[in-house]
Coordinates of C-alpha atoms in Angstrom, one line a residue:
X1 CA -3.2 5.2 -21.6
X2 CA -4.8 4.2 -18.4
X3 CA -2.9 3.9 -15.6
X4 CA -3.4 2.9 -11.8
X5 CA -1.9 3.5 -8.4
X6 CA -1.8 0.3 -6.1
X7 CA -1.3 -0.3 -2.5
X8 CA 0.0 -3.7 -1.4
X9 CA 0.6 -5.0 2.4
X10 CA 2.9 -7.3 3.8
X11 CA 1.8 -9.1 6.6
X12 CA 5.9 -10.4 7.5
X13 CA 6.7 -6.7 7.7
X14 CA 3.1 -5.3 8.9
X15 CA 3.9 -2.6 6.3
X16 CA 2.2 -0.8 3.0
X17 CA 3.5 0.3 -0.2
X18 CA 2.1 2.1 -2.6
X19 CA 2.9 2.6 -6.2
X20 CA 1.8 3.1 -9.7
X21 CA 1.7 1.6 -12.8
X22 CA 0.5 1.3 -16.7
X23 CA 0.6 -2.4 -16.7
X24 CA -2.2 -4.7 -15.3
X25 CA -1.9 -4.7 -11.4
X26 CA -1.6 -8.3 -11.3
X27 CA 1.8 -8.8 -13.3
X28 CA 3.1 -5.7 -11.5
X29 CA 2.4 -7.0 -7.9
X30 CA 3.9 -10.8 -9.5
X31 CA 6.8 -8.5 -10.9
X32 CA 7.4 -7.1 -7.0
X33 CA 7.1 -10.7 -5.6
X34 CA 9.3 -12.3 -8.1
X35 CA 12.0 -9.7 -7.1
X36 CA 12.2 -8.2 -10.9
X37 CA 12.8 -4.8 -10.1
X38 CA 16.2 -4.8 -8.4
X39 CA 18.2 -6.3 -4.7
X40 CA 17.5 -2.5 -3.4
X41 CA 14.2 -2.1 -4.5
X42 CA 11.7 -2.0 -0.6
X43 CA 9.8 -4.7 -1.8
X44 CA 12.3 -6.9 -1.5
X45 CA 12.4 -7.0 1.9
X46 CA 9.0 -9.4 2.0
X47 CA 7.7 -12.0 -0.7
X48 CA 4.1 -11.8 0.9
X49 CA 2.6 -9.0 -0.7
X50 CA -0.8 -8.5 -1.5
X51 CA -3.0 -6.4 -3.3
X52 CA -4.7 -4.2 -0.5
X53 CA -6.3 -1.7 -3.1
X54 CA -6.1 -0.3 -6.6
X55 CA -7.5 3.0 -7.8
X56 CA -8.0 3.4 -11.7
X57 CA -6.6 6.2 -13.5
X58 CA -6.9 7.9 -16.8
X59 CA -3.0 8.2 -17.7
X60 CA 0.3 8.5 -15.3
X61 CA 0.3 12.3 -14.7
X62 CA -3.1 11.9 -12.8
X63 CA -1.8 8.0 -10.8
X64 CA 1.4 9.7 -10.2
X65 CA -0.1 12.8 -8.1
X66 CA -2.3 10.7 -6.8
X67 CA 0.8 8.2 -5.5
X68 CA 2.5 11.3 -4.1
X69 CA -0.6 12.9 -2.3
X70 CA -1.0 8.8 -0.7
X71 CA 3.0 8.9 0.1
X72 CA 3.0 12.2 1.8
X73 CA 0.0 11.4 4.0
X74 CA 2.3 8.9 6.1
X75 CA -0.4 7.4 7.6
X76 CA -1.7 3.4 7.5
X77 CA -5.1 4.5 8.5
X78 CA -6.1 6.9 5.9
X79 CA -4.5 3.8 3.5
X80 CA -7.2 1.3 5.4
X81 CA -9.8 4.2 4.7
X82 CA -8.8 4.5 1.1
X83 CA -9.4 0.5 0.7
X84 CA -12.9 0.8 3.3
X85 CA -15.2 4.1 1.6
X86 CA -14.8 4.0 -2.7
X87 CA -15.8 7.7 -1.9
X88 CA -11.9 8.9 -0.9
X89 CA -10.8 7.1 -3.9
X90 CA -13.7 9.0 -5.9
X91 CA -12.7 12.3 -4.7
X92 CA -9.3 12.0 -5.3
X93 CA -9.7 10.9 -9.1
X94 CA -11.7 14.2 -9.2
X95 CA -9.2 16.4 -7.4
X96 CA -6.3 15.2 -9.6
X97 CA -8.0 15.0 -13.2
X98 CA -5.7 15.5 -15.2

């Protein structure tokens, strides 16, 4: 089952959040806007995100490290790099094959 690790921005809270997923990107980032997942959940906080960048899996184990290596990296420039060279995005499917 494919899976896929997205990264949306809000621009009312100049912040990133990344994620993962199994279904299509779209309904999850229209699940995260619609407020589906909960009154606690970060993303309630804004209703402007948007789809910064997606990375395609093959399941959840491999999106899921991925996610955590993105988390721990702290850093909103290595997300904009991410999004502006395909080749990080590339090497980290490679790294984290499952």
């Amino acid at each position: 089952m494919k899976a896929f690790v997205y990264i949306l921005f809000s621009e009312k809270l100049n912040r990133f959040y990344s994620g993962i997923t199994t279904l299509e990107v779209d309904q999850r980032i229209q699940n995260h806007i619609n407020k589906v997942y909960g009154k606690f959940n970060f993303t309630q906080k804004a209703d402007d995100w948007i789809l910064f960048h997606f990375i395609e899996c093959q399941d959840l184990p491999q999106a899921r490290k991925i996610e955590i290596h993105i988390k721990k990296m702290k850093s909103s420039t290595y997300l904009r790099n991410l999004a502006k060279y395909p080749e990080m995005s590339d090497k980290l499917l490679i790294k984290f094959k499952s």
